[in-house]
Amino acid sequence: MSTLVTRVRQRQIGQLIDAGKRLDGRGLGDYREIKVEQGIIERAEGSARVLLGKTEVLVGTKIETGEPFPDTPNEGVQTVNAELVPLASAAFEPGPPDENSIELARIVDRGIRESKAIDTAKLCIEAGKKVFVVFVDVYVLNHDGNLIDASALAAVAALLNTKMPNYEIKDGEVILKAGYTPLPMKSRPITVTLGKIGDKLIVDPWLEEEQIIDARLSIAINDDGNICAIQKGGSGYFTPKQIVEATKIAREKAVELRKKLEW
Amino acid sequence: MSEKPEKLIDKKGLRLDGRKIDELRPVKIEVGVLSNADGSAYIEHGKNKILAAVFGPREMHPKHLSLPDRMVLRCRYHMAPFSVQERKSPAPSRREVELSKVIREALEPAVFVEYYPRSGIDIFVEVLQADGGTRCASITAAALAIADAGIPMRDLVVACAAGKIDDKVVLDLMDTEDKVGVADVPVAFMPNLNAVTLLQMDGILTPDEFESAVNLAIEGCKKIYALQKEALKTKYMNTKEEVEE
Amino acid sequence: MPTFFEKKQLVTPGELLAEGDYIAGENTYKEGNKIYASRIGLVDCDNKNVNIVALRAFYVPKIGDIVIGTVVEVGFNGWTVDIESPYTALLRASDVLSRPFKPQNDELSQVLNAGDLIVAKIASYDRAHDPQLTVGEPGLGKITRGQIMKVTPTKIPRVIGRKGSMISMIKQETGCQIILGLNGVILVTGKNLEDEELALLAIRKIEEESHTSGLTDRITQLLKEEKSKREEKKNE
């Protein structure tokens, strides 16, 4: 893997963080510069591009009709997929999704689903038979670390930008009409990822930091400041105290990131 | 699917299966249950029935997957087609791929991977029957299988979930509580090192509720740890009794 | 500076064993000033040194160890040998032929073939390289007869006994030659099958009761009883 960080560099990053500093001049609790652009793919029902430092993620949404799940006959369906596109990193290879892209998709999915961001009750066409299905496709275009936060932010930005076709029902068939209405949204979940190095927590680890952190914790926060999804990753651990501290930081950072979204 | 129960906790404060809010389901563990594996364990946690087996440390195949400075852990979490109400396709689902990863990452902090560079161990988890909380019970069993294989460990890893049903934070959600409840927080824990090695959550919790759920889950872990240790010792107990005679 | 165990107590990985000025010995590790167990086993403290006799472990090669292995692959200029360890061992053709190896003349499978057993010594091994074997010493090489049994490698010292007392007693009582591979593989060669079985019976008994006291006496007694039983059968 050409993305390997040399030991000298690892030590440098580690020592800086120990002293409360980071290689790129950020504080331990700072995000890199964030840019959000919404509505950049015209063919998609909704789209957004997020730049998190050099990390770049594009999300497009499509809406189709389909069958509801048997246990939620009155609700539309949400599905999230993530592609680690080979052009984004020398470490990504073409082929079926690996565990990293599956985990990424499921973390993004959980944040949206558990915060009930999409008003799925309004996506029902005919109970038990036909509903709208919202496809969220996460496309990682450049990998410079913290794909989770960039993807989650881009997904919500794309959903906020998504337009549903107007329709009427004739003889049980869906007939599309002219014009669009915005996708009904109830919440804007924000996912904040923290890395742990020794007894320090850092926000938004970038690629080289990702390779020396013991573990990461991704926390999704809804509009009320409540926690709606969590995922620990990596082969290290957190102490119970660090977990509580991490949720506090995540709640503060979520407020900051949510301001980047236009709704 | 059967009808959703309206209330999960009754007026007396008891749950659908009669448990108190901070009560675990019955847990039964046995170590060394498979003769071909280097280490193995079987757990019944409520109605969950799960087998875990460990092979290795051994040479990695294919060889290019091995690492020059550490042992590689591989983990496959898999559900038997008959383990759930509606037949599950035996092909690995996206959920199983994710769980395989988080289970591996929950066990890895406990293993001295740096001792045996260029080698690998395989952890196979088969869920024979699922009843909510399979990832936790899988971790509890897999940690024992690793110890039973004689692989050096910093600590055992034990896992248990807490969550919120109706308006209360409760311990160890079973299937219906998991599906109908408000939130689920699975936690894996190294009891002697006070370290959380798996933490996930879905649902909605206030920061205070979340903190008490994590603490409750850790209390549950500590109770299961006592059973876990006992199960491991039982397999090797014959030796001990003879020493004491 | 307390310790938290009784002599020969059964402990599991992660259990706190001692705190303070102690040394982490076998199958334990130190974090800060605390010593924890890293394997299931019986703990003991010898002059500040906390050790665990592991009840379950696997063989890790050490230079100079005598091991018994199975040839699993005949390669271009040597053999791959399974030595019941995380690492497979290599035996070079030049080591066996004791002259330069000529690929055009030498057919390696005629010297040693897959499935053959060998007694060998670990010639080299480190973290970055698989172990290399040598058979260039008396008593090493291909095994042509006898019987093999496998035990957990940590039990080999019990089979040897204090200053070799156990193993020499078994050799004497059964008239068998016994080679103990430190990788837990044992070769027993006797005049006949019966003698070999007797020796195997004794070793199996040691494996089961390896950590009991007065074991040598009990094994001696067992062998004597078995021998007289067999004598009686013959006389009948």
PDB file of C-alpha atoms in Angstrom, chain A residues 26-246:
ATOM      1  CA  ARG A  26      -5.147  22.353  13.801  1.00  0.00           C
ATOM      2  CA  GLY A  27      -6.122  22.044  17.438  1.00  0.00           C
ATOM      3  CA  LEU A  28      -7.179  18.582  18.671  1.00  0.00           C
ATOM      4  CA  GLY A  29     -10.856  19.568  18.470  1.00  0.00           C
ATOM      5  CA  ASP A  30     -10.790  21.249  15.049  1.00  0.00           C
ATOM      6  CA  TYR A  31     -12.168  20.063  11.737  1.00  0.00           C
ATOM      7  CA  ARG A  32     -10.321  20.678   8.513  1.00  0.00           C
ATOM      8  CA  GLU A  33     -11.887  23.234   6.178  1.00  0.00           C
ATOM      9  CA  ILE A  34     -15.326  22.049   5.072  1.00  0.00           C
ATOM     10  CA  LYS A  35     -17.046  22.950   1.795  1.00  0.00           C
ATOM     11  CA  VAL A  36     -20.517  21.733   0.911  1.00  0.00           C
ATOM     12  CA  GLU A  37     -21.993  22.155  -2.571  1.00  0.00           C
ATOM     13  CA  GLN A  38     -25.544  21.001  -3.143  1.00  0.00           C
ATOM     14  CA  GLY A  39     -27.221  20.146  -6.463  1.00  0.00           C
ATOM     15  CA  ILE A  40     -24.313  19.556  -8.806  1.00  0.00           C
ATOM     16  CA  ILE A  41     -25.525  16.475 -10.718  1.00  0.00           C
ATOM     17  CA  GLU A  42     -28.599  17.438 -12.731  1.00  0.00           C
ATOM     18  CA  ARG A  43     -29.646  13.888 -13.612  1.00  0.00           C
ATOM     19  CA  ALA A  44     -29.825  12.914  -9.955  1.00  0.00           C
ATOM     20  CA  GLU A  45     -32.909  13.716  -7.845  1.00  0.00           C
ATOM     21  CA  GLY A  46     -30.540  15.221  -5.320  1.00  0.00           C
ATOM     22  CA  SER A  47     -26.795  15.582  -5.001  1.00  0.00           C
ATOM     23  CA  ALA A  48     -24.057  17.142  -2.935  1.00  0.00           C
ATOM     24  CA  ARG A  49     -20.308  17.289  -2.849  1.00  0.00           C
ATOM     25  CA  VAL A  50     -18.377  17.652   0.376  1.00  0.00           C
ATOM     26  CA  LEU A  51     -14.750  18.645   0.646  1.00  0.00           C
ATOM     27  CA  LEU A  52     -13.228  17.913   4.028  1.00  0.00           C
ATOM     28  CA  GLY A  53      -9.672  19.132   3.603  1.00  0.00           C
ATOM     29  CA  LYS A  54      -8.556  17.052   0.636  1.00  0.00           C
ATOM     30  CA  THR A  55     -11.129  14.333   1.256  1.00  0.00           C
ATOM     31  CA  GLU A  56     -13.810  14.543  -1.391  1.00  0.00           C
ATOM     32  CA  VAL A  57     -17.147  12.733  -1.392  1.00  0.00           C
ATOM     33  CA  LEU A  58     -19.974  12.995  -3.897  1.00  0.00           C
ATOM     34  CA  VAL A  59     -23.457  11.734  -3.053  1.00  0.00           C
ATOM     35  CA  GLY A  60     -26.290  11.343  -5.515  1.00  0.00           C
ATOM     36  CA  THR A  61     -29.854  10.323  -4.722  1.00  0.00           C
ATOM     37  CA  LYS A  62     -32.371   8.616  -6.980  1.00  0.00           C
ATOM     38  CA  ILE A  63     -36.026   7.931  -6.302  1.00  0.00           C
ATOM     39  CA  GLU A  64     -37.918   4.969  -7.668  1.00  0.00           C
ATOM     40  CA  THR A  65     -41.083   3.130  -6.738  1.00  0.00           C
ATOM     41  CA  GLY A  66     -40.915  -0.245  -5.066  1.00  0.00           C
ATOM     42  CA  GLU A  67     -42.434  -2.486  -2.415  1.00  0.00           C
ATOM     43  CA  PRO A  68     -42.392  -1.586   1.281  1.00  0.00           C
ATOM     44  CA  PHE A  69     -40.894  -3.906   3.905  1.00  0.00           C
ATOM     45  CA  PRO A  70     -43.570  -6.221   5.376  1.00  0.00           C
ATOM     46  CA  ASP A  71     -43.102  -4.833   8.910  1.00  0.00           C
ATOM     47  CA  THR A  72     -43.477  -1.187   7.767  1.00  0.00           C
ATOM     48  CA  PRO A  73     -46.194  -1.330   5.083  1.00  0.00           C
ATOM     49  CA  ASN A  74     -46.974   2.390   5.304  1.00  0.00           C
ATOM     50  CA  GLU A  75     -43.457   3.693   4.958  1.00  0.00           C
ATOM     51  CA  GLY A  76     -41.087   4.453   2.127  1.00  0.00           C
ATOM     52  CA  VAL A  77     -37.728   2.708   1.917  1.00  0.00           C
ATOM     53  CA  GLN A  78     -34.246   4.170   2.317  1.00  0.00           C
ATOM     54  CA  THR A  79     -31.157   2.408   1.043  1.00  0.00           C
ATOM     55  CA  VAL A  80     -27.547   3.560   1.260  1.00  0.00           C
ATOM     56  CA  ASN A  81     -24.666   2.216  -0.762  1.00  0.00           C
ATOM     57  CA  ALA A  82     -21.029   3.325  -0.711  1.00  0.00           C
ATOM     58  CA  GLU A  83     -18.356   2.961  -3.371  1.00  0.00           C
ATOM     59  CA  LEU A  84     -14.682   3.390  -2.575  1.00  0.00           C
ATOM     60  CA  VAL A  85     -13.886   4.348  -6.156  1.00  0.00           C
ATOM     61  CA  PRO A  86     -10.393   3.179  -7.241  1.00  0.00           C
ATOM     62  CA  LEU A  87      -9.456   6.657  -8.443  1.00  0.00           C
ATOM     63  CA  ALA A  88      -9.763   7.931  -4.856  1.00  0.00           C
ATOM     64  CA  SER A  89      -6.757   6.089  -3.433  1.00  0.00           C
ATOM     65  CA  ALA A  90      -4.004   3.675  -4.385  1.00  0.00           C
ATOM     66  CA  ALA A  91      -5.343   1.481  -1.597  1.00  0.00           C
ATOM     67  CA  PHE A  92      -8.776   1.044  -3.220  1.00  0.00           C
ATOM     68  CA  GLU A  93      -9.251  -1.739  -5.695  1.00  0.00           C
ATOM     69  CA  PRO A  94     -12.018  -2.368  -8.205  1.00  0.00           C
ATOM     70  CA  GLY A  95     -14.390  -5.188  -7.384  1.00  0.00           C
ATOM     71  CA  PRO A  96     -17.327  -5.991  -5.132  1.00  0.00           C
ATOM     72  CA  PRO A  97     -17.696  -3.860  -1.976  1.00  0.00           C
ATOM     73  CA  ASP A  98     -15.284  -4.879   0.785  1.00  0.00           C
ATOM     74  CA  GLU A  99     -15.917  -4.667   4.522  1.00  0.00           C
ATOM     75  CA  ASN A 100     -14.756  -1.042   4.632  1.00  0.00           C
ATOM     76  CA  SER A 101     -17.246   0.213   2.071  1.00  0.00           C
ATOM     77  CA  ILE A 102     -20.024  -1.902   3.580  1.00  0.00           C
ATOM     78  CA  GLU A 103     -19.279  -0.524   7.042  1.00  0.00           C
ATOM     79  CA  LEU A 104     -19.179   3.040   5.671  1.00  0.00           C
ATOM     80  CA  ALA A 105     -22.564   2.604   3.965  1.00  0.00           C
ATOM     81  CA  ARG A 106     -24.112   1.104   7.079  1.00  0.00           C
ATOM     82  CA  ILE A 107     -22.830   3.904   9.344  1.00  0.00           C
ATOM     83  CA  VAL A 108     -24.237   6.559   6.975  1.00  0.00           C
ATOM     84  CA  ASP A 109     -27.493   4.613   6.704  1.00  0.00           C
ATOM     85  CA  ARG A 110     -27.862   4.264  10.478  1.00  0.00           C
ATOM     86  CA  GLY A 111     -27.371   7.991  11.101  1.00  0.00           C
ATOM     87  CA  ILE A 112     -30.162   8.886   8.677  1.00  0.00           C
ATOM     88  CA  ARG A 113     -32.476   6.033   9.648  1.00  0.00           C
ATOM     89  CA  GLU A 114     -32.225   6.273  13.435  1.00  0.00           C
ATOM     90  CA  SER A 115     -32.657  10.063  13.474  1.00  0.00           C
ATOM     91  CA  LYS A 116     -35.718   9.536  11.271  1.00  0.00           C
ATOM     92  CA  ALA A 117     -34.315  12.183   8.934  1.00  0.00           C
ATOM     93  CA  ILE A 118     -36.508  11.183   5.997  1.00  0.00           C
ATOM     94  CA  ASP A 119     -40.263  11.395   6.683  1.00  0.00           C
ATOM     95  CA  THR A 120     -40.840   7.921   5.292  1.00  0.00           C
ATOM     96  CA  ALA A 121     -44.559   7.985   6.184  1.00  0.00           C
ATOM     97  CA  LYS A 122     -45.038  10.569   3.432  1.00  0.00           C
ATOM     98  CA  LEU A 123     -43.436   8.263   0.871  1.00  0.00           C
ATOM     99  CA  CYS A 124     -46.253   5.720   0.883  1.00  0.00           C
ATOM    100  CA  ILE A 125     -48.182   5.438  -2.385  1.00  0.00           C
ATOM    101  CA  GLU A 126     -50.379   2.430  -1.610  1.00  0.00           C
ATOM    102  CA  ALA A 127     -50.061   0.797   1.811  1.00  0.00           C
ATOM    103  CA  GLY A 128     -48.367  -2.587   1.703  1.00  0.00           C
ATOM    104  CA  LYS A 129     -47.962  -2.445  -2.072  1.00  0.00           C
ATOM    105  CA  LYS A 130     -46.183   0.568  -3.421  1.00  0.00           C
ATOM    106  CA  VAL A 131     -43.905   3.159  -1.861  1.00  0.00           C
ATOM    107  CA  PHE A 132     -41.093   5.457  -2.949  1.00  0.00           C
ATOM    108  CA  VAL A 133     -37.601   4.079  -2.503  1.00  0.00           C
ATOM    109  CA  VAL A 134     -34.841   6.618  -1.843  1.00  0.00           C
ATOM    110  CA  PHE A 135     -31.445   5.437  -3.060  1.00  0.00           C
ATOM    111  CA  VAL A 136     -28.470   7.216  -1.534  1.00  0.00           C
ATOM    112  CA  ASP A 137     -25.218   6.461  -3.342  1.00  0.00           C
ATOM    113  CA  VAL A 138     -22.016   7.586  -1.665  1.00  0.00           C
ATOM    114  CA  TYR A 139     -19.115   8.046  -4.048  1.00  0.00           C
ATOM    115  CA  VAL A 140     -15.701   8.590  -2.479  1.00  0.00           C
ATOM    116  CA  LEU A 141     -13.605  10.552  -4.972  1.00  0.00           C
ATOM    117  CA  ASN A 142     -10.506  11.359  -2.943  1.00  0.00           C
ATOM    118  CA  HIS A 143      -9.428   9.658   0.270  1.00  0.00           C
ATOM    119  CA  ASP A 144      -7.540  11.828   2.710  1.00  0.00           C
ATOM    120  CA  GLY A 145      -9.066  10.436   5.868  1.00  0.00           C
ATOM    121  CA  ASN A 146     -12.347  10.575   7.796  1.00  0.00           C
ATOM    122  CA  LEU A 147     -14.550   9.288   5.010  1.00  0.00           C
ATOM    123  CA  ILE A 148     -17.314   8.674   7.540  1.00  0.00           C
ATOM    124  CA  ASP A 149     -17.999  12.307   8.455  1.00  0.00           C
ATOM    125  CA  ALA A 150     -17.600  13.541   4.881  1.00  0.00           C
ATOM    126  CA  SER A 151     -19.939  10.846   3.547  1.00  0.00           C
ATOM    127  CA  ALA A 152     -22.567  11.337   6.253  1.00  0.00           C
ATOM    128  CA  LEU A 153     -22.553  15.096   5.707  1.00  0.00           C
ATOM    129  CA  ALA A 154     -22.729  14.741   1.924  1.00  0.00           C
ATOM    130  CA  ALA A 155     -25.593  12.226   2.225  1.00  0.00           C
ATOM    131  CA  VAL A 156     -27.708  14.563   4.353  1.00  0.00           C
ATOM    132  CA  ALA A 157     -26.824  17.522   2.111  1.00  0.00           C
ATOM    133  CA  ALA A 158     -27.940  15.522  -0.933  1.00  0.00           C
ATOM    134  CA  LEU A 159     -31.193  14.462   0.764  1.00  0.00           C
ATOM    135  CA  LEU A 160     -31.981  18.073   1.672  1.00  0.00           C
ATOM    136  CA  ASN A 161     -31.452  18.878  -1.996  1.00  0.00           C
ATOM    137  CA  THR A 162     -33.587  15.971  -3.276  1.00  0.00           C
ATOM    138  CA  LYS A 163     -36.761  16.650  -5.217  1.00  0.00           C
ATOM    139  CA  MET A 164     -39.580  14.165  -5.581  1.00  0.00           C
ATOM    140  CA  PRO A 165     -41.590  13.960  -8.753  1.00  0.00           C
ATOM    141  CA  ASN A 166     -45.222  15.047  -8.460  1.00  0.00           C
ATOM    142  CA  TYR A 167     -47.578  12.176  -9.191  1.00  0.00           C
ATOM    143  CA  GLU A 168     -51.177  11.038  -9.215  1.00  0.00           C
ATOM    144  CA  ILE A 169     -52.639   7.570  -8.984  1.00  0.00           C
ATOM    145  CA  LYS A 170     -54.883   6.319 -11.756  1.00  0.00           C
ATOM    146  CA  ASP A 171     -56.216   2.731 -11.583  1.00  0.00           C
ATOM    147  CA  GLY A 172     -53.474   1.782  -9.176  1.00  0.00           C
ATOM    148  CA  GLU A 173     -50.761   3.112 -11.510  1.00  0.00           C
ATOM    149  CA  VAL A 174     -48.455   5.953 -10.616  1.00  0.00           C
ATOM    150  CA  ILE A 175     -48.647   8.700 -13.231  1.00  0.00           C
ATOM    151  CA  LEU A 176     -45.903  11.316 -13.026  1.00  0.00           C
ATOM    152  CA  LYS A 177     -46.966  14.915 -13.394  1.00  0.00           C
ATOM    153  CA  ALA A 178     -45.087  18.078 -14.137  1.00  0.00           C
ATOM    154  CA  GLY A 179     -43.148  19.711 -11.329  1.00  0.00           C
ATOM    155  CA  TYR A 180     -41.314  18.577  -8.248  1.00  0.00           C
ATOM    156  CA  THR A 181     -41.657  18.873  -4.475  1.00  0.00           C
ATOM    157  CA  PRO A 182     -38.803  18.627  -1.978  1.00  0.00           C
ATOM    158  CA  LEU A 183     -38.237  15.251  -0.291  1.00  0.00           C
ATOM    159  CA  PRO A 184     -39.986  15.434   3.114  1.00  0.00           C
ATOM    160  CA  MET A 185     -37.229  15.701   5.745  1.00  0.00           C
ATOM    161  CA  LYS A 186     -37.569  15.821   9.541  1.00  0.00           C
ATOM    162  CA  SER A 187     -34.034  16.005  10.848  1.00  0.00           C
ATOM    163  CA  ARG A 188     -30.434  16.719   9.860  1.00  0.00           C
ATOM    164  CA  PRO A 189     -28.211  14.179  11.596  1.00  0.00           C
ATOM    165  CA  ILE A 190     -24.502  15.005  11.771  1.00  0.00           C
ATOM    166  CA  THR A 191     -21.821  12.361  12.310  1.00  0.00           C
ATOM    167  CA  VAL A 192     -18.679  13.347  14.196  1.00  0.00           C
ATOM    168  CA  THR A 193     -15.676  11.017  14.255  1.00  0.00           C
ATOM    169  CA  LEU A 194     -13.021  11.116  16.955  1.00  0.00           C
ATOM    170  CA  GLY A 195      -9.719   9.293  16.992  1.00  0.00           C
ATOM    171  CA  LYS A 196      -7.992   8.098  20.149  1.00  0.00           C
ATOM    172  CA  ILE A 197      -4.221   8.267  20.550  1.00  0.00           C
ATOM    173  CA  GLY A 198      -3.148   7.218  24.036  1.00  0.00           C
ATOM    174  CA  ASP A 199      -5.194   9.368  26.367  1.00  0.00           C
ATOM    175  CA  LYS A 200      -5.915  12.065  23.764  1.00  0.00           C
ATOM    176  CA  LEU A 201      -8.993  12.454  21.575  1.00  0.00           C
ATOM    177  CA  ILE A 202      -8.744  14.170  18.192  1.00  0.00           C
ATOM    178  CA  VAL A 203     -11.583  15.340  15.962  1.00  0.00           C
ATOM    179  CA  ASP A 204     -11.613  14.577  12.219  1.00  0.00           C
ATOM    180  CA  PRO A 205      -8.449  12.451  11.875  1.00  0.00           C
ATOM    181  CA  TRP A 206      -6.934  12.772   8.429  1.00  0.00           C
ATOM    182  CA  LEU A 207      -5.271   9.955   6.478  1.00  0.00           C
ATOM    183  CA  GLU A 208      -1.894   9.875   8.251  1.00  0.00           C
ATOM    184  CA  GLU A 209      -3.486  10.251  11.671  1.00  0.00           C
ATOM    185  CA  GLU A 210      -5.915   7.453  10.841  1.00  0.00           C
ATOM    186  CA  GLN A 211      -2.966   5.108  10.542  1.00  0.00           C
ATOM    187  CA  ILE A 212      -1.627   5.779  14.006  1.00  0.00           C
ATOM    188  CA  ILE A 213      -4.841   6.136  16.041  1.00  0.00           C
ATOM    189  CA  ASP A 214      -5.682   3.249  18.378  1.00  0.00           C
ATOM    190  CA  ALA A 215      -9.372   3.415  17.563  1.00  0.00           C
ATOM    191  CA  ARG A 216     -12.113   5.698  16.318  1.00  0.00           C
ATOM    192  CA  LEU A 217     -15.590   6.537  17.526  1.00  0.00           C
ATOM    193  CA  SER A 218     -18.232   7.894  15.147  1.00  0.00           C
ATOM    194  CA  ILE A 219     -21.197   9.537  16.826  1.00  0.00           C
ATOM    195  CA  ALA A 220     -24.342  10.724  15.019  1.00  0.00           C
ATOM    196  CA  ILE A 221     -26.190  13.626  16.627  1.00  0.00           C
ATOM    197  CA  ASN A 222     -29.702  14.756  15.668  1.00  0.00           C
ATOM    198  CA  ASP A 223     -31.136  18.314  15.642  1.00  0.00           C
ATOM    199  CA  ASP A 224     -32.098  18.091  19.344  1.00  0.00           C
ATOM    200  CA  GLY A 225     -28.539  17.290  20.369  1.00  0.00           C
ATOM    201  CA  ASN A 226     -29.439  13.679  21.154  1.00  0.00           C
ATOM    202  CA  ILE A 227     -27.352  10.700  20.115  1.00  0.00           C
ATOM    203  CA  CYS A 228     -28.848   8.545  17.372  1.00  0.00           C
ATOM    204  CA  ALA A 229     -26.056   6.216  16.231  1.00  0.00           C
ATOM    205  CA  ILE A 230     -22.567   5.187  17.300  1.00  0.00           C
ATOM    206  CA  GLN A 231     -19.871   3.017  15.808  1.00  0.00           C
ATOM    207  CA  LYS A 232     -16.494   2.178  17.280  1.00  0.00           C
ATOM    208  CA  GLY A 233     -13.850   1.080  14.781  1.00  0.00           C
ATOM    209  CA  GLY A 234     -10.206   0.097  14.796  1.00  0.00           C
ATOM    210  CA  SER A 235      -8.238  -2.381  16.840  1.00  0.00           C
ATOM    211  CA  GLY A 236      -7.886  -0.367  20.049  1.00  0.00           C
ATOM    212  CA  TYR A 237     -10.221   0.556  22.873  1.00  0.00           C
ATOM    213  CA  PHE A 238     -11.813   3.504  24.716  1.00  0.00           C
ATOM    214  CA  THR A 239     -12.178   3.916  28.446  1.00  0.00           C
ATOM    215  CA  PRO A 240     -15.732   4.597  29.683  1.00  0.00           C
ATOM    216  CA  LYS A 241     -14.617   8.131  30.627  1.00  0.00           C
ATOM    217  CA  GLN A 242     -13.314   8.827  27.121  1.00  0.00           C
ATOM    218  CA  ILE A 243     -16.645   7.727  25.643  1.00  0.00           C
ATOM    219  CA  VAL A 244     -18.544  10.291  27.693  1.00  0.00           C
ATOM    220  CA  GLU A 245     -16.012  12.967  26.761  1.00  0.00           C
ATOM    221  CA  ALA A 246     -16.316  12.013  23.083  1.00  0.00           C
TER     222      ALA A 246
END
